[in-house]
mmCIF file of C-alpha atoms and ligand atoms in Angstrom:
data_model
loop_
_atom_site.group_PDB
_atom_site.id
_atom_site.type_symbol
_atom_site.label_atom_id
_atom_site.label_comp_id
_atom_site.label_asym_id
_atom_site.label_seq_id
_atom_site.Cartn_x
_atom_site.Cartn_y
_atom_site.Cartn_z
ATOM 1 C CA UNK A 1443 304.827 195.351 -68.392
ATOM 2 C CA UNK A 1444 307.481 198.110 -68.189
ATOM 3 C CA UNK A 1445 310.335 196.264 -70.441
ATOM 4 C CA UNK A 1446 313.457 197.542 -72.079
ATOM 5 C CA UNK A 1447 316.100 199.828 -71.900
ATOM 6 C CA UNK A 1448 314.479 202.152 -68.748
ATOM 7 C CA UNK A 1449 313.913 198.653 -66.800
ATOM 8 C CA UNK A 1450 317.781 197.918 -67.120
ATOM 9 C CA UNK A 1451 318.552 201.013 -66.667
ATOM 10 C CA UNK A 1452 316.338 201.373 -63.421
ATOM 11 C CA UNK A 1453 318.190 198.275 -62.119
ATOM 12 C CA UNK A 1454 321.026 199.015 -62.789
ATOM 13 C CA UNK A 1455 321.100 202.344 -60.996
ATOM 14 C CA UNK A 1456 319.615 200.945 -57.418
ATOM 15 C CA UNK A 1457 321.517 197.338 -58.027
ATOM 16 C CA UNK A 1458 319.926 196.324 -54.884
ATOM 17 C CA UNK A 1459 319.481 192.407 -56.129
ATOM 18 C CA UNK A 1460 321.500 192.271 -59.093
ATOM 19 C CA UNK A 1461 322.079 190.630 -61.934
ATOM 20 C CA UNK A 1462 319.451 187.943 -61.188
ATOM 21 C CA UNK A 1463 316.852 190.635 -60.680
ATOM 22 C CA UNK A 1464 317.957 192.594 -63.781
ATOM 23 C CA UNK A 1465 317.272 189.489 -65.948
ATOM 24 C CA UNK A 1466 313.839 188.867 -64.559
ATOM 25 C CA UNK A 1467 313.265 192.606 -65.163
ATOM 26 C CA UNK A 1468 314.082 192.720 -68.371
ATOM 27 C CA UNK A 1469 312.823 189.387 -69.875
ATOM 28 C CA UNK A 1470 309.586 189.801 -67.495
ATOM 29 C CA UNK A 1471 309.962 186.173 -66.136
ATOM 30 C CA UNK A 1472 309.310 185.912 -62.728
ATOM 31 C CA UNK A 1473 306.324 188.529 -62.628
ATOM 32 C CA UNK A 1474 304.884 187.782 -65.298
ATOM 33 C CA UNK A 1475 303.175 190.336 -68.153
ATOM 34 C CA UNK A 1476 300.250 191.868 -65.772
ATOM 35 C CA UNK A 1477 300.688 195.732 -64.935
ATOM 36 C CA UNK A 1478 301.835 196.393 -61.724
ATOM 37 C CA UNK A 1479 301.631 199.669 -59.691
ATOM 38 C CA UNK A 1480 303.574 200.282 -56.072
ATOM 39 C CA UNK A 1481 301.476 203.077 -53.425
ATOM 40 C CA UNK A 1482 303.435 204.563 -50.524
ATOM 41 C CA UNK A 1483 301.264 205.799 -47.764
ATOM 42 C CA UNK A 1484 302.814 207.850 -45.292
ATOM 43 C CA UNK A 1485 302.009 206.892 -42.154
ATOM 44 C CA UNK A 1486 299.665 205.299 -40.009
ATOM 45 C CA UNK A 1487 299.241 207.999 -36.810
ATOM 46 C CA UNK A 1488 298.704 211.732 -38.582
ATOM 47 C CA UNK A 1489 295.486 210.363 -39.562
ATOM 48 C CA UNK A 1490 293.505 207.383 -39.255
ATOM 49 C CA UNK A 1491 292.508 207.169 -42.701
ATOM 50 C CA UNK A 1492 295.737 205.870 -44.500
ATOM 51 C CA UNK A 1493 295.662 202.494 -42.819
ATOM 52 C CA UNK A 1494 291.626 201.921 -41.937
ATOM 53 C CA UNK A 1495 290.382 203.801 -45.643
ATOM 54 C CA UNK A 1496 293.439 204.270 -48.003
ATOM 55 C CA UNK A 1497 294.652 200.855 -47.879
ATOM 56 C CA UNK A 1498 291.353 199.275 -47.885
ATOM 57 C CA UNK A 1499 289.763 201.017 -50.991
ATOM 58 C CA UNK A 1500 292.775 201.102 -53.100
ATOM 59 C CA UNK A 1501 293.924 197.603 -52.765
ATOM 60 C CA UNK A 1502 290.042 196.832 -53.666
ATOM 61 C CA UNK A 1503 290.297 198.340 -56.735
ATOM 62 C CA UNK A 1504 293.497 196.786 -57.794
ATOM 63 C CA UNK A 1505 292.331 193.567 -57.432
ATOM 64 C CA UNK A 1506 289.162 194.305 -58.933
ATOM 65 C CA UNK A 1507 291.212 195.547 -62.351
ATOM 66 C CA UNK A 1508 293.117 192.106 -61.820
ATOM 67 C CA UNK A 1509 296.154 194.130 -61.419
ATOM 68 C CA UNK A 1510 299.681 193.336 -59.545
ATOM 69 C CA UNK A 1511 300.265 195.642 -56.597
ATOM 70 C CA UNK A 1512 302.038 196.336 -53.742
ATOM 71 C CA UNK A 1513 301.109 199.143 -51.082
ATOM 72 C CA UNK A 1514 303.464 199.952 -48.117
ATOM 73 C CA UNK A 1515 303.392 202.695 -45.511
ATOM 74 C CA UNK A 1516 306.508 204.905 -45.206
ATOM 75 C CA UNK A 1517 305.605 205.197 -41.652
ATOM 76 C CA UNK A 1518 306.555 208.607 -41.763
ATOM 77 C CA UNK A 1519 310.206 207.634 -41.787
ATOM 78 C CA UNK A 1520 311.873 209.433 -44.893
ATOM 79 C CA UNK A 1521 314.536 207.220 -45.408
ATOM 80 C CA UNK A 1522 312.466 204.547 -45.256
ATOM 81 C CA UNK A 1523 309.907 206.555 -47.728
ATOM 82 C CA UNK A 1524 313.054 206.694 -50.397
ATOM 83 C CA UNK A 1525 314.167 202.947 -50.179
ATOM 84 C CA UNK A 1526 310.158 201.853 -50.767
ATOM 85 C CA UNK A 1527 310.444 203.831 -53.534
ATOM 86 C CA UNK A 1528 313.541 202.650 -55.236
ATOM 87 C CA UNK A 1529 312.723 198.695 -54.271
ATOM 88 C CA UNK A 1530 309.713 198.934 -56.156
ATOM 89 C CA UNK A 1531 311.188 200.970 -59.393
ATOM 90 C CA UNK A 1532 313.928 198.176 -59.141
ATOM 91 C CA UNK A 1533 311.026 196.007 -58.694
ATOM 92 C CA UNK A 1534 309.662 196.626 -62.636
ATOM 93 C CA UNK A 1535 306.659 198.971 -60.940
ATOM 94 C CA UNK A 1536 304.803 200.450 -63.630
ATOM 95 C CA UNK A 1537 303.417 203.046 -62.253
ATOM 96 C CA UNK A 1538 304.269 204.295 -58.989
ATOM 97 C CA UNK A 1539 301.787 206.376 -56.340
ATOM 98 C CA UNK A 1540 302.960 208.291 -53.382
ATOM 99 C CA UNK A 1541 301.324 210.484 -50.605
ATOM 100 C CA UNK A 1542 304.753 212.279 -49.808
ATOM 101 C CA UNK A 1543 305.941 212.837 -46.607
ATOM 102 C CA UNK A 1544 307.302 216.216 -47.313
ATOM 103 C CA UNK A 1545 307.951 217.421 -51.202
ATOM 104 C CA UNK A 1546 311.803 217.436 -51.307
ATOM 105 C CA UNK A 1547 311.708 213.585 -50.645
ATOM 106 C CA UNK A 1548 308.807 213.212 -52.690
ATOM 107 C CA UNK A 1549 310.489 215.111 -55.526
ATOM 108 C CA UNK A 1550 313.826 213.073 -55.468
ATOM 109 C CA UNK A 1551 311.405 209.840 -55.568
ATOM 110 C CA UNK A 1552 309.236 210.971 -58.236
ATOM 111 C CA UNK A 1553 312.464 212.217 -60.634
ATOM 112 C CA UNK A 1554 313.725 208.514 -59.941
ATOM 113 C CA UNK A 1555 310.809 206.977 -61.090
ATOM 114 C CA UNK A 1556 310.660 209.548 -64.134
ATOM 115 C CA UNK A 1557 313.931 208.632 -65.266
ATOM 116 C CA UNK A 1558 313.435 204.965 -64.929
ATOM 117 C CA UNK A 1559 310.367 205.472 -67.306
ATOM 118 C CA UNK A 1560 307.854 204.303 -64.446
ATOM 119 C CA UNK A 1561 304.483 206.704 -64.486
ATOM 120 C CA UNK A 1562 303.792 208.581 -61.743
ATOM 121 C CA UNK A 1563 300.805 209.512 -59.605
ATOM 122 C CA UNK A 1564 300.859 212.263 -56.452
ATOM 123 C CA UNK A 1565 298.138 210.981 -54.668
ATOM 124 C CA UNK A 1566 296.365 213.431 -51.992
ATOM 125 C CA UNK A 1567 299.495 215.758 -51.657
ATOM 126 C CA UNK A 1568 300.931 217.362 -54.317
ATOM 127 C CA UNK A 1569 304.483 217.426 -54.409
ATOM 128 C CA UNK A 1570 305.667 221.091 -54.973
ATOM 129 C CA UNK A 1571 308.147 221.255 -57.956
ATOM 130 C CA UNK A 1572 307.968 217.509 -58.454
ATOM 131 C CA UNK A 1573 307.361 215.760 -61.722
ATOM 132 C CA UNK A 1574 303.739 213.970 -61.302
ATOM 133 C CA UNK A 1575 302.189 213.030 -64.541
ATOM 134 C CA UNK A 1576 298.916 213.266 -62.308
ATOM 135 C CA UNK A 1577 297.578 214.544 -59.231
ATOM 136 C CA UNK A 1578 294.740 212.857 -57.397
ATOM 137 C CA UNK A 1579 292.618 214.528 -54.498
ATOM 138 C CA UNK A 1580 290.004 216.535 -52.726
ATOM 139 C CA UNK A 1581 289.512 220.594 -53.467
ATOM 140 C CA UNK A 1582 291.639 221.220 -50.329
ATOM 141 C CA UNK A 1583 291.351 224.406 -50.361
ATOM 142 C CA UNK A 1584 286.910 223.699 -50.218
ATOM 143 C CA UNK A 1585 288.121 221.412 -46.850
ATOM 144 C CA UNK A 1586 289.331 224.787 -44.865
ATOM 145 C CA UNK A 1587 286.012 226.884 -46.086
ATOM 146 C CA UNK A 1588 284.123 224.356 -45.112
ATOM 147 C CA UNK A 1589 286.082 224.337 -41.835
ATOM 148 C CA UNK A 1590 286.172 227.808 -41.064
ATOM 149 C CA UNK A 1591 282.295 227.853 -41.864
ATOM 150 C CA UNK A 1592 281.539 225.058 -39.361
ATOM 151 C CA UNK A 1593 283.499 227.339 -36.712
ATOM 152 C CA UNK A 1594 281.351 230.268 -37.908
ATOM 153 C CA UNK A 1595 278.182 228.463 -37.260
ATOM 154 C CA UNK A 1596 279.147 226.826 -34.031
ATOM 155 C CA UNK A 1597 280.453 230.098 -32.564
ATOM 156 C CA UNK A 1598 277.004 231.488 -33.944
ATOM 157 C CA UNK A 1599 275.184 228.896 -31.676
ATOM 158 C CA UNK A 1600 276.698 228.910 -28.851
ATOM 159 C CA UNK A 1601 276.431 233.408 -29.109
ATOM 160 C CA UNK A 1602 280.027 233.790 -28.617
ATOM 161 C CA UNK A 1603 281.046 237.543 -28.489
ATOM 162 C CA UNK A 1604 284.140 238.532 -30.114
ATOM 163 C CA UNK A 1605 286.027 235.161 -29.161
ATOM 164 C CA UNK A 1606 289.727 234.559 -29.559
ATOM 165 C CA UNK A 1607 289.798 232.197 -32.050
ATOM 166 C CA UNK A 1608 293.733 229.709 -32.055
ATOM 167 C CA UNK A 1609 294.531 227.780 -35.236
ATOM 168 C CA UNK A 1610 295.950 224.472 -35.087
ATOM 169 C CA UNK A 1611 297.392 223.967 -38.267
ATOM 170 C CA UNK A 1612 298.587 220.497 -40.302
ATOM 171 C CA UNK A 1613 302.373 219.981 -40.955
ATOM 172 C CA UNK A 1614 303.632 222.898 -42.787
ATOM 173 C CA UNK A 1615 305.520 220.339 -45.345
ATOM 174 C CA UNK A 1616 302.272 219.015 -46.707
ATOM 175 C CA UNK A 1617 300.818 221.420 -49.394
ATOM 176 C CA UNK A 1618 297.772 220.171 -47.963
ATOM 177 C CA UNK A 1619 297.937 222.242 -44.846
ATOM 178 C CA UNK A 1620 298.778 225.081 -46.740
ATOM 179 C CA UNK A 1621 295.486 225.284 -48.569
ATOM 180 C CA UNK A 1622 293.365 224.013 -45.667
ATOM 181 C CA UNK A 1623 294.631 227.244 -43.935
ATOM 182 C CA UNK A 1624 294.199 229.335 -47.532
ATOM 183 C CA UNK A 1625 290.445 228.046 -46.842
ATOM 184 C CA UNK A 1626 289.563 228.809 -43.482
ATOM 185 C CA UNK A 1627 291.580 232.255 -43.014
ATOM 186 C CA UNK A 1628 289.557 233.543 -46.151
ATOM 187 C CA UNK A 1629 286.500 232.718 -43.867
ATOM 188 C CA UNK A 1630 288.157 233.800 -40.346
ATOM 189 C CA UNK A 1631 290.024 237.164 -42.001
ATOM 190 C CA UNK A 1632 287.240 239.774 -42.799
ATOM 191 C CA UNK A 1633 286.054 238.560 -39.248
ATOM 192 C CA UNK A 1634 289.071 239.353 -38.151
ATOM 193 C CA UNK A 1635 289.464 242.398 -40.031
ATOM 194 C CA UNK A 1636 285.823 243.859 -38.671
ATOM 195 C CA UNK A 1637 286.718 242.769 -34.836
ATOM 196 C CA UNK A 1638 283.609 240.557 -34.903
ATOM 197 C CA UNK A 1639 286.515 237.710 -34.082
ATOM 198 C CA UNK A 1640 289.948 237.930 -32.642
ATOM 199 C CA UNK A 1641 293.137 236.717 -34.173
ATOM 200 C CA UNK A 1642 294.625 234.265 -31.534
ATOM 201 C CA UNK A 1643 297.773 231.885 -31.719
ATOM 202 C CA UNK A 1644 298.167 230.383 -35.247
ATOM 203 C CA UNK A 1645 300.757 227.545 -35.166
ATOM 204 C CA UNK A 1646 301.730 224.321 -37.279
ATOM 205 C CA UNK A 1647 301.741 221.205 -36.157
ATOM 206 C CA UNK A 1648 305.300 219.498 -37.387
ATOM 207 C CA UNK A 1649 304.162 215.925 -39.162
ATOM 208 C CA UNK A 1650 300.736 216.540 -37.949
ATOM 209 C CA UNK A 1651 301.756 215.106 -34.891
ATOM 210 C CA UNK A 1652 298.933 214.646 -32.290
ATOM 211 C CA UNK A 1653 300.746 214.766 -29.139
ATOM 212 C CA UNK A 1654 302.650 217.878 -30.016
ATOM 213 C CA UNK A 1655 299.694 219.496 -31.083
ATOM 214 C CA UNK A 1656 298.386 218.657 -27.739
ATOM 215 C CA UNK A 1657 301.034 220.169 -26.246
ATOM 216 C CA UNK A 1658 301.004 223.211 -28.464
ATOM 217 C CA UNK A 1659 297.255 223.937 -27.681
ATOM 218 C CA UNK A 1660 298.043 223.491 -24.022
ATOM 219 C CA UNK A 1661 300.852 226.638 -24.205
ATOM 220 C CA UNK A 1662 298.363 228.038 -26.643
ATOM 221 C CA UNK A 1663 295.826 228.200 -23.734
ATOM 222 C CA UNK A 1664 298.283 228.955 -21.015
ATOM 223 C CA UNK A 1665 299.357 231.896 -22.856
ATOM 224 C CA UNK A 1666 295.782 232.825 -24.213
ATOM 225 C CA UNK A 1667 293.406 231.638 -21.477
ATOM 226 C CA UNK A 1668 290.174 233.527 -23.528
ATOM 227 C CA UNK A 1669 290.799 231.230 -26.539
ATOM 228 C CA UNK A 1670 287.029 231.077 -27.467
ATOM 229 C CA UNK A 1671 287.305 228.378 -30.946
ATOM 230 C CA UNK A 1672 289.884 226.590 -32.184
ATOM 231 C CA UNK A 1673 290.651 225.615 -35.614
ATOM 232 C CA UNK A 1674 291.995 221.944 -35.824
ATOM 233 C CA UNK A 1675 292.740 221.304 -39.108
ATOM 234 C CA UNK A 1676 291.924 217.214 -38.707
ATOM 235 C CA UNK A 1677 290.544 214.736 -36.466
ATOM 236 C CA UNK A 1678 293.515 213.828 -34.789
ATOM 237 C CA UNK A 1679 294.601 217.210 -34.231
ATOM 238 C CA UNK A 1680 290.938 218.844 -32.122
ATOM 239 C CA UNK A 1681 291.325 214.979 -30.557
ATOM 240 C CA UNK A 1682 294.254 216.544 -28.771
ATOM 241 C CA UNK A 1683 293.022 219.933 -28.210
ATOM 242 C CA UNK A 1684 289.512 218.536 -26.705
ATOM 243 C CA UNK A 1685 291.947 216.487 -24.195
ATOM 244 C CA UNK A 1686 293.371 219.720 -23.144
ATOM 245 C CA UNK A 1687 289.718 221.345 -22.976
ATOM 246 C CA UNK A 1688 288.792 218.511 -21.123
ATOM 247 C CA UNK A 1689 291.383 219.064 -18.609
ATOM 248 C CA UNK A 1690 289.921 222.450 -17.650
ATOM 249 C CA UNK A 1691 285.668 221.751 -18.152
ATOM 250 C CA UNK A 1692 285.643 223.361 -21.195
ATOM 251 C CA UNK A 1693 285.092 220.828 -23.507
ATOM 252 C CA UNK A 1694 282.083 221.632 -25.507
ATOM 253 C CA UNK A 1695 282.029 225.355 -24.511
ATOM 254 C CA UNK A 1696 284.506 226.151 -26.863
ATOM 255 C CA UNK A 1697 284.157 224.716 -30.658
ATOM 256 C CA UNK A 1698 286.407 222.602 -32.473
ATOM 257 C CA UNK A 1699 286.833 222.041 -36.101
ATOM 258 C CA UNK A 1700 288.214 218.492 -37.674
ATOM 259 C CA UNK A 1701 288.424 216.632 -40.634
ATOM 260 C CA UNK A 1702 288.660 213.045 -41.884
ATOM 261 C CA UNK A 1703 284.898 211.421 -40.081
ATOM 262 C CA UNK A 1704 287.118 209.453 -38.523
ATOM 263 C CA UNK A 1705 285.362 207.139 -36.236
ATOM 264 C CA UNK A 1706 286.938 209.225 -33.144
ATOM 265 C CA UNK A 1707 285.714 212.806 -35.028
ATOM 266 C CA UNK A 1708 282.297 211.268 -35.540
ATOM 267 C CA UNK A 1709 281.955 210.317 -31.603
ATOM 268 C CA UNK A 1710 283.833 213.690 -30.725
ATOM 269 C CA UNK A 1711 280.747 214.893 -32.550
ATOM 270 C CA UNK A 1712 277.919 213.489 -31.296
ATOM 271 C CA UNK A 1713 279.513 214.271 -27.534
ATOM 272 C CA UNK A 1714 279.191 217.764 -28.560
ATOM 273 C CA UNK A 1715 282.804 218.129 -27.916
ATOM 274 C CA UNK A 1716 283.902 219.019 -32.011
ATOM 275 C CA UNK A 1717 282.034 221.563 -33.982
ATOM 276 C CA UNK A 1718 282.337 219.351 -36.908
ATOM 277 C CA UNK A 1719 284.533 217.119 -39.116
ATOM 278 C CA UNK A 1720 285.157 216.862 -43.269
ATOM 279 C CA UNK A 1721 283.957 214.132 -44.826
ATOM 280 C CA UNK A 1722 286.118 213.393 -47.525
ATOM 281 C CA UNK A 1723 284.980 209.970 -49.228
ATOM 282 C CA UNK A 1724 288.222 208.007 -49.439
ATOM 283 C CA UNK A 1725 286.342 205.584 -51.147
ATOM 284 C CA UNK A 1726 286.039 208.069 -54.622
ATOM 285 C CA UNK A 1727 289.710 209.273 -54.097
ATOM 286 C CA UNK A 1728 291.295 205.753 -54.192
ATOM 287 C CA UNK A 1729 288.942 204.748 -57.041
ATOM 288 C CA UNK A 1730 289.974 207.747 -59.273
ATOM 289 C CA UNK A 1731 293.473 207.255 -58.809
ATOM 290 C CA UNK A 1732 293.417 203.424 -58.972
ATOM 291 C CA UNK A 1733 291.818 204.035 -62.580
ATOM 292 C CA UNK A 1734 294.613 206.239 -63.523
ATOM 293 C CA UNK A 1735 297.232 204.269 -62.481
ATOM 294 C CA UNK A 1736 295.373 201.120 -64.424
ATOM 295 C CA UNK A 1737 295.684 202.902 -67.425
ATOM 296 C CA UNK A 1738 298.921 204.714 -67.014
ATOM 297 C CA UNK A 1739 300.043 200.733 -66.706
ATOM 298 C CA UNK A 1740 298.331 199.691 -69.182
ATOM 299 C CA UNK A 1741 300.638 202.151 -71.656
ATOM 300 C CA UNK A 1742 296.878 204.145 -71.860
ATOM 301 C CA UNK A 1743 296.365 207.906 -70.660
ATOM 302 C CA UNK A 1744 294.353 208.253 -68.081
ATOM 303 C CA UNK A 1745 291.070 210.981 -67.660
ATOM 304 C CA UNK A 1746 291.547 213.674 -65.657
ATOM 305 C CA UNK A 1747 289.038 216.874 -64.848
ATOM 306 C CA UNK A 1748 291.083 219.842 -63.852
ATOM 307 C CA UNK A 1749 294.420 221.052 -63.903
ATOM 308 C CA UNK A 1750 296.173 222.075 -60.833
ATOM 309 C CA UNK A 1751 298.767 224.769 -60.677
ATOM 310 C CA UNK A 1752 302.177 223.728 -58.869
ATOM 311 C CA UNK A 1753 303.516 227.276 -57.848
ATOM 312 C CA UNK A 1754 307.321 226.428 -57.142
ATOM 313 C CA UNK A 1755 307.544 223.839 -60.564
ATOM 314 C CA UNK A 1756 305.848 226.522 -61.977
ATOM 315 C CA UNK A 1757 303.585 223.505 -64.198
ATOM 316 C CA UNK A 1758 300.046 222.666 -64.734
ATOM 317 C CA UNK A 1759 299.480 218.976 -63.411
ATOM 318 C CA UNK A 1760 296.175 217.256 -64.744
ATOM 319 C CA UNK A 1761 294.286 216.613 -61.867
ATOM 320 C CA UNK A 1762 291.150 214.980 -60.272
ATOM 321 C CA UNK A 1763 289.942 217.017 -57.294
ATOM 322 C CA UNK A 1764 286.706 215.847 -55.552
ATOM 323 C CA UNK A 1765 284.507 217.739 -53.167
ATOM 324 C CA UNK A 1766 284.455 217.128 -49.362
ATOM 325 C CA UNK A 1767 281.170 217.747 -46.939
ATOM 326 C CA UNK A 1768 280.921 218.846 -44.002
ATOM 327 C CA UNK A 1769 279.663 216.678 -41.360
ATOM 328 C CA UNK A 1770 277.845 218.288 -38.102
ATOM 329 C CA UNK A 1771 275.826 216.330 -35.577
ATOM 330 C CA UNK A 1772 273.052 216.708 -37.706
ATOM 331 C CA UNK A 1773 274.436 214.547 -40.475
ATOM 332 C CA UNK A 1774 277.306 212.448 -38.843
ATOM 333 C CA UNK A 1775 274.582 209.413 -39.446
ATOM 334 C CA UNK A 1776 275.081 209.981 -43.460
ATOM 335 C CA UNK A 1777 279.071 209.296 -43.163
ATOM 336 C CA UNK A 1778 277.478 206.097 -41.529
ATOM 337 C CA UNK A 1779 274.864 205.553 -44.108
ATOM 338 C CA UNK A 1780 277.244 205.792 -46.600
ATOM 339 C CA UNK A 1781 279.042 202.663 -45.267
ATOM 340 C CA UNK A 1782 282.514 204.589 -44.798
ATOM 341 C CA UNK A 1783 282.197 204.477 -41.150
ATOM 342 C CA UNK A 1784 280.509 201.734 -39.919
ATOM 343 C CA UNK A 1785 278.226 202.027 -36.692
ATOM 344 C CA UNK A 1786 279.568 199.209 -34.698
ATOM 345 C CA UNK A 1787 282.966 201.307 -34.612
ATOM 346 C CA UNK A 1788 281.098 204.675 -33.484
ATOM 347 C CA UNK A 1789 278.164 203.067 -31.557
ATOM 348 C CA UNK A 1790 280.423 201.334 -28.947
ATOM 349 C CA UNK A 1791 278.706 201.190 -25.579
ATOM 350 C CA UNK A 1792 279.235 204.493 -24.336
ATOM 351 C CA UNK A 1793 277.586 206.071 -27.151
ATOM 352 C CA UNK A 1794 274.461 203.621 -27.861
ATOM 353 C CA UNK A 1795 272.173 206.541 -26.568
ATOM 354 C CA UNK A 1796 273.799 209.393 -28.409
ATOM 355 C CA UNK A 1797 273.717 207.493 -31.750
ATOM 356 C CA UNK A 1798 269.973 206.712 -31.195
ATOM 357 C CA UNK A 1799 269.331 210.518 -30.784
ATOM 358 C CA UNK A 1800 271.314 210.981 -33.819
ATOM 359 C CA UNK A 1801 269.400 208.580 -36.098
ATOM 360 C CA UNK A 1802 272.056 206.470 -36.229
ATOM 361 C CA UNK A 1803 270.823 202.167 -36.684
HETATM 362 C C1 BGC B 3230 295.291 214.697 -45.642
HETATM 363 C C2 BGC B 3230 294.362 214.614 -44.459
HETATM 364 C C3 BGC B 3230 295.097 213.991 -43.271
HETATM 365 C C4 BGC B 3230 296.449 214.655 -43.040
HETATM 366 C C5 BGC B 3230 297.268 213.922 -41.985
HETATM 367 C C6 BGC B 3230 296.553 215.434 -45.250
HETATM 368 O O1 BGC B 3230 297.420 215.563 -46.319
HETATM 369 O O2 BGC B 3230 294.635 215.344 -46.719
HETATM 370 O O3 BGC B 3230 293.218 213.854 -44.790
HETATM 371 O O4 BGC B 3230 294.330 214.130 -42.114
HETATM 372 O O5 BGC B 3230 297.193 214.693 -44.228
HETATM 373 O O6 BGC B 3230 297.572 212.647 -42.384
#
């Protein structure tokens, strides 16, 4: 759709098939005159989701909207991120999506794409200082209250006095992590503040990396042995803290938070070995931004809800941000009801009994 002056300019600057590709570009023979839109996921291990819910829901869409699209996964390689990136601006993409890796790459990808006159989408990160015409999501900063109330209520049940309380964070690159933590510590603080909890180890977890944070937890409770509740701020992450809990009989005893309902949170869950997980419909996130980018290549602007406020570009981005739920044993069968999990993946043998007890057909 994209044709013109930016296409040839666009090839030209990342010549990677040359002249013959330049000509298709520009004449739009070869791909014909149907919009087309490129997605980068990041990568496939941080979190289930990108590959089993992402992927899934946004390629859906596409098709749906009879659109051209191509959606590759970065696998958290950033060199590999930036060549995507440029193939598919070479490519004629008219709009392009990215979940960045970190927001310098993201940034230099995004600028690219500005100045080869391809739209842009940040799609559940926001890239700090980059140029996004729009910026797709969940209220993060709702996913670490509702975190740090889970731990609250878990903590309440199982009576624990003053407990130590160790925060696994996400990858301090993605903005993400940032305002899951904003969320939770303004839960955990004035607890903090009034002694009713104790501040315990508070670490990041580089590239939200699930063996390291394994690792981390492990030091955390060699150094800390009273750790009483541990914030993990996904799935993946209190997946590798429970190991460690497991190690010493104290999974269960001592809550863990999670997010994603990943089919592993949700069993974690009914085990009674994670305090809870956030549901974040994936299904509503890749919708909205599938509709933007349809319209964005379509030469239409897209509807957007909010605004969000990128503190080092110092800009307003229009924004979609939908709400997340928490999910607790006592509602893990609604993530199932909803059809985003299905029961055959949480259900497995092992678990037939505990998914009966929890409602779940
Ligand atoms: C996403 C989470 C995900 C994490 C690791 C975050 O930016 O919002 O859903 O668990 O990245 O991939």
């Amino acid at each position: 759709m994209r044709r013109g002056i930016l296409s040839l300019l666009a090839v030209g600057a990342f010549a990677v098939s040359g002249t013959a590709a330049c000509t298709a570009n520009v004449s739009g023979s070869g791909r014909g005159d149907k919009p087309r839109i490129g997605v980068i996921l990041p990568d496939s291990k941080s979190s289930a989701r990108w590959e089993t819910a992402d992927r899934k829901y946004l390629a859906a869409a596409f098709k749906a909207a009879g659109v051209d699209y191509e959606i590759q996964n970065a696998q958290n390689d950033k060199s590999a991120f930036t060549t995507l990136a440029e193939q598919m601006i070479t490519q004629g993409v008219d709009v392009l999506m990215i979940v960045n890796l970190d927001s310098g790459t993201g940034k230099a990808v995004l600028d690219k794409a500005r100045n080869a006159g391809v739209a842009t989408i940040d799609y559940d990160r926001l890239t700090l200082g980059g140029s996004a015409r729009y910026y797709v999501s969940f209220d993060n900063t709702a996913v670490g209250t509702l975190q740090g109330q889970g731990l609250v209520r878990c903590l309440a049940e199982a009576k624990a006095t003053r407990p130590v309380i160790a925060e696994l964070n996400g990858s301090q690159t993605d903005n993400n992590s940032t305002l899951f933590k904003e969320g939770y510590d303004g839960v955990l603080g004035p607890r903090f503040a009034s002694g009713e909890y104790v501040k315990g180890p508070d670490q990041w977890i580089e590239e939200w990396d699930n063996t390291r944070a394994g690792t981390t937890f492990e030091q955390m409770m060699t150094a800390q042995p009273n750790i009483g509740g541990v914030i993990a701020a996904n799935d993946g992450v209190a997946n590798a803290a429970i190991n460690v809990l497991k190690k010493q009989g104290l999974n269960g005893r001592i809550p863990v938070t999670g997010q994603d309902a990943t089919a592993q949170g949700l069993q974690n869950i009914l085990n009674g070995d994670q305090c809870m997980t956030v549901y974040k419909d994936v299904r509503r996130e890749a919708a909205a931004a599938a509709k933007l980018a349809i319209a964005l290549a379509k030469g239409e602007t897209g509807v957007t809800t909010t605004k969000v406020y990128d503190r080092v570009g110092k800009r307003d981005i229009d924004a979609i941000l939908l709400e997340p739920k928490a999910i607790t044993r006592a509602n893990v069968r609604d993530v199932i009801e909803d059809g985003y999990v299905s029961a055959d993946e949480v259900c497995t043998a092992d678990f037939a009994a505990k998914c009966a007890a929890a409602g779940i057909k």
